[in-house]
């Protein structure tokens, strides 16, 4: 009972503090502090409720147990991370995004292809492509190559649609200007088309970071060697070792956020001129 | 007529090219097995025999489109809907979980968005986490949710709906927060000059302004819901649903079955998104936001 | 000084739209001499911008002919015969002011040293020296438009085509830029084609004012200015200025039924 009371009191205290902070001066520090306090509160509530109601660790392990498991299984987690993220997700991400980028540039020259591919691309982007995973596992085998292939087809269409949209984003005056200079196709592309497309391209790249990780993990549910984040999650779930599952999920969350954050940082550097980045 | 061709022509041409590519790939991929079979009975295949064989294998690496169409026809039109081999039945299992989860996710998402827009503390505490959570491969949690809910006695539709809810929830929150904040300062100031209560400016200004954003995120949300329901069917060795068909197909190498389940899922996703698109057009037209 | 630079003969342009053909330009005949400052004025839809775009080969005429420096408009464009200034500054937000002015020079293949020299030179001309490293969105609208003029001056085109370049600016800034433009014209001796819908602006700047009227787009009147080439803003209070402005207004009224 004391756990529950502690949890509720802690929650009320933190909430009051946050409300007070939110009303006060909005410094950089406060803007980071408020969500951090909220996150900590959630963890404390989780820990207390699991202990207070004596919830079986088979259902929901407390954060402390997850942290302990995380630290004690670092080598396994690292091996899984390399298998799934570096080999599967990252390679597929690079191949898929570059292929989509080059296709978009090829398509951009032809209005006919653009009008044909865009609706199809938009359509495919909404499909449950992840379902292709069993087929690709059959074609490319159990190891990371099949995961990479799943990621390639998952990221291809969102990236294609965004890049094509970006290449059409240049405004009429800027295009006319290039004409008055008698610029060649490639000069127009490199000096106007690509820079103007960058905000869209990075939007695509950011969306694809999450898709890549999902593709690589879920593809492992259909068959994998005895390592990898998806493999570990599905087998440890089977053995009801939920603390290990949560540890893998933590790795996935950290990897996903870091991947996304990296792309967002590069975006900030490249598209510093765009109104959304200027503040 | 020329106008119709202008929009449909390029799409149809590309679809035609894709279909041809598919046939080509089917021949190329399935040829090895065909030759293998033939060499075992000491026979050399002529080209037309080879092509015919690649199009009619039972477990081809890549089934030809017409084989998939035939399978879909046999498992939808020719089977009774209640039959366990009917794709309509399997689709319905997946669809019901999708819709239930989507409905919960939308309601929850809209409520949270309203809270975030009206409470500064909530905005500052929750919003960064909502945005971060979009970068996390949430789908990886699916197997655990299914197993845990099963362990506490919740099985069947609900665990899958739970995953669907989870996946559709985030796009709705993000879209609705953007939408409810869409009215510009001038419009909000106008409400103030009339000293309108908060509720009035919500119902008459913020909510109507948010509609285009809501529909955009609903389209993303429903597609995500469907993916959630399908993936939710994978880990339990489920016996029903499109995900179960995919998994069973991959266990037994029944590629035609995998492809027909895939096409079904695609048609389902497209219809759901199209349905929301239609509701969007009707609603926005009634509100006078589009022509 | 009477060398013809731009010459339009029976120039016509018809757009096909869903509501039937629109005669944007019909049978336009006009010669522009070297060193002239010619303004095109008229209500919207009279084809003044379309005419300017025909000179720049941004629009293809459907009838008649137009020559620039004795060549077809397309050849003149490939020879980079003119600089064009649009209604909006159209600066590239990812390039600095200096980078924007360097853009045409890079495309035309000037070497690095020459680029730097020319950028410094034109920035001086439009009084933007010291702003080379700034980004366009860090400058005011008037400064952005000056930068876009600098960009059009950076390469050796002896024609400057300007499409309502000051239309979006407030009147105080516009007066200032008009004066600067006249000084610039005197120093560079370029031929200028200038589209505007402001009568005082047209009269103040031009040696010739071409009054146009719509449906179909045609020339209603061509007025030779009697004002001296060297003028200041004060000239706008003189009787001569008022008389010319009056003639322009009459021309506009005659060509336009206000329907």
mmCIF file with all atom_site columns, C-alpha atoms in Angstrom, chain A residues 56-61 69 232-246, chain B residues 143-152:
data_model
loop_
_atom_site.group_PDB
_atom_site.id
_atom_site.type_symbol
_atom_site.label_atom_id
_atom_site.label_alt_id
_atom_site.label_comp_id
_atom_site.label_asym_id
_atom_site.label_entity_id
_atom_site.label_seq_id
_atom_site.pdbx_PDB_ins_code
_atom_site.Cartn_x
_atom_site.Cartn_y
_atom_site.Cartn_z
_atom_site.occupancy
_atom_site.B_iso_or_equiv
_atom_site.pdbx_formal_charge
_atom_site.auth_seq_id
_atom_site.auth_comp_id
_atom_site.auth_asym_id
_atom_site.auth_atom_id
_atom_site.pdbx_PDB_model_num
ATOM 1  C CA . UNK A 1 56  ? 4.183  -10.661 -11.766 1.00 0.00 ? 56  UNK A CA 1
ATOM 2  C CA . UNK A 1 57  ? 7.447  -9.844  -13.620 1.00 0.00 ? 57  UNK A CA 1
ATOM 3  C CA . UNK A 1 58  ? 6.174  -12.207 -16.289 1.00 0.00 ? 58  UNK A CA 1
ATOM 4  C CA . UNK A 1 59  ? 3.545  -9.629  -17.161 1.00 0.00 ? 59  UNK A CA 1
ATOM 5  C CA . UNK A 1 60  ? 5.318  -6.372  -16.549 1.00 0.00 ? 60  UNK A CA 1
ATOM 6  C CA . UNK A 1 61  ? 8.812  -6.192  -15.105 1.00 0.00 ? 61  UNK A CA 1
ATOM 7  C CA . UNK A 1 69  ? 19.013 -6.900  -17.326 1.00 0.00 ? 69  UNK A CA 1
ATOM 8  C CA . UNK A 1 232 ? 15.553 -11.953 -29.510 1.00 0.00 ? 232 UNK A CA 1
ATOM 9  C CA . UNK A 1 233 ? 12.196 -10.285 -28.934 1.00 0.00 ? 233 UNK A CA 1
ATOM 10 C CA . UNK A 1 234 ? 10.190 -13.166 -30.370 1.00 0.00 ? 234 UNK A CA 1
ATOM 11 C CA . UNK A 1 235 ? 12.148 -15.927 -28.617 1.00 0.00 ? 235 UNK A CA 1
ATOM 12 C CA . UNK A 1 236 ? 12.370 -14.177 -25.235 1.00 0.00 ? 236 UNK A CA 1
ATOM 13 C CA . UNK A 1 237 ? 8.637  -13.464 -25.413 1.00 0.00 ? 237 UNK A CA 1
ATOM 14 C CA . UNK A 1 238 ? 8.174  -17.185 -25.924 1.00 0.00 ? 238 UNK A CA 1
ATOM 15 C CA . UNK A 1 239 ? 10.258 -17.890 -22.795 1.00 0.00 ? 239 UNK A CA 1
ATOM 16 C CA . UNK A 1 240 ? 8.367  -15.163 -20.899 1.00 0.00 ? 240 UNK A CA 1
ATOM 17 C CA . UNK A 1 241 ? 11.648 -13.370 -20.135 1.00 0.00 ? 241 UNK A CA 1
ATOM 18 C CA . UNK A 1 242 ? 10.018 -9.995  -20.468 1.00 0.00 ? 242 UNK A CA 1
ATOM 19 C CA . UNK A 1 243 ? 12.859 -8.071  -18.856 1.00 0.00 ? 243 UNK A CA 1
ATOM 20 C CA . UNK A 1 244 ? 15.060 -9.059  -21.810 1.00 0.00 ? 244 UNK A CA 1
ATOM 21 C CA . UNK A 1 245 ? 12.307 -8.093  -24.241 1.00 0.00 ? 245 UNK A CA 1
ATOM 22 C CA . UNK A 1 246 ? 12.069 -4.677  -22.626 1.00 0.00 ? 246 UNK A CA 1
ATOM 23 C CA . UNK B 2 143 ? 4.602  -9.772  -29.884 1.00 0.00 ? 143 UNK B CA 1
ATOM 24 C CA . UNK B 2 144 ? 5.003  -8.838  -26.230 1.00 0.00 ? 144 UNK B CA 1
ATOM 25 C CA . UNK B 2 145 ? 1.651  -7.110  -26.001 1.00 0.00 ? 145 UNK B CA 1
ATOM 26 C CA . UNK B 2 146 ? -0.059 -10.108 -27.564 1.00 0.00 ? 146 UNK B CA 1
ATOM 27 C CA . UNK B 2 147 ? 1.587  -12.613 -25.226 1.00 0.00 ? 147 UNK B CA 1
ATOM 28 C CA . UNK B 2 148 ? 1.116  -10.525 -22.085 1.00 0.00 ? 148 UNK B CA 1
ATOM 29 C CA . UNK B 2 149 ? -2.543 -9.854  -22.814 1.00 0.00 ? 149 UNK B CA 1
ATOM 30 C CA . UNK B 2 150 ? -2.998 -13.528 -23.567 1.00 0.00 ? 150 UNK B CA 1
ATOM 31 C CA . UNK B 2 151 ? -1.468 -14.378 -20.196 1.00 0.00 ? 151 UNK B CA 1
ATOM 32 C CA . UNK B 2 152 ? -3.990 -12.241 -18.343 1.00 0.00 ? 152 UNK B CA 1
#
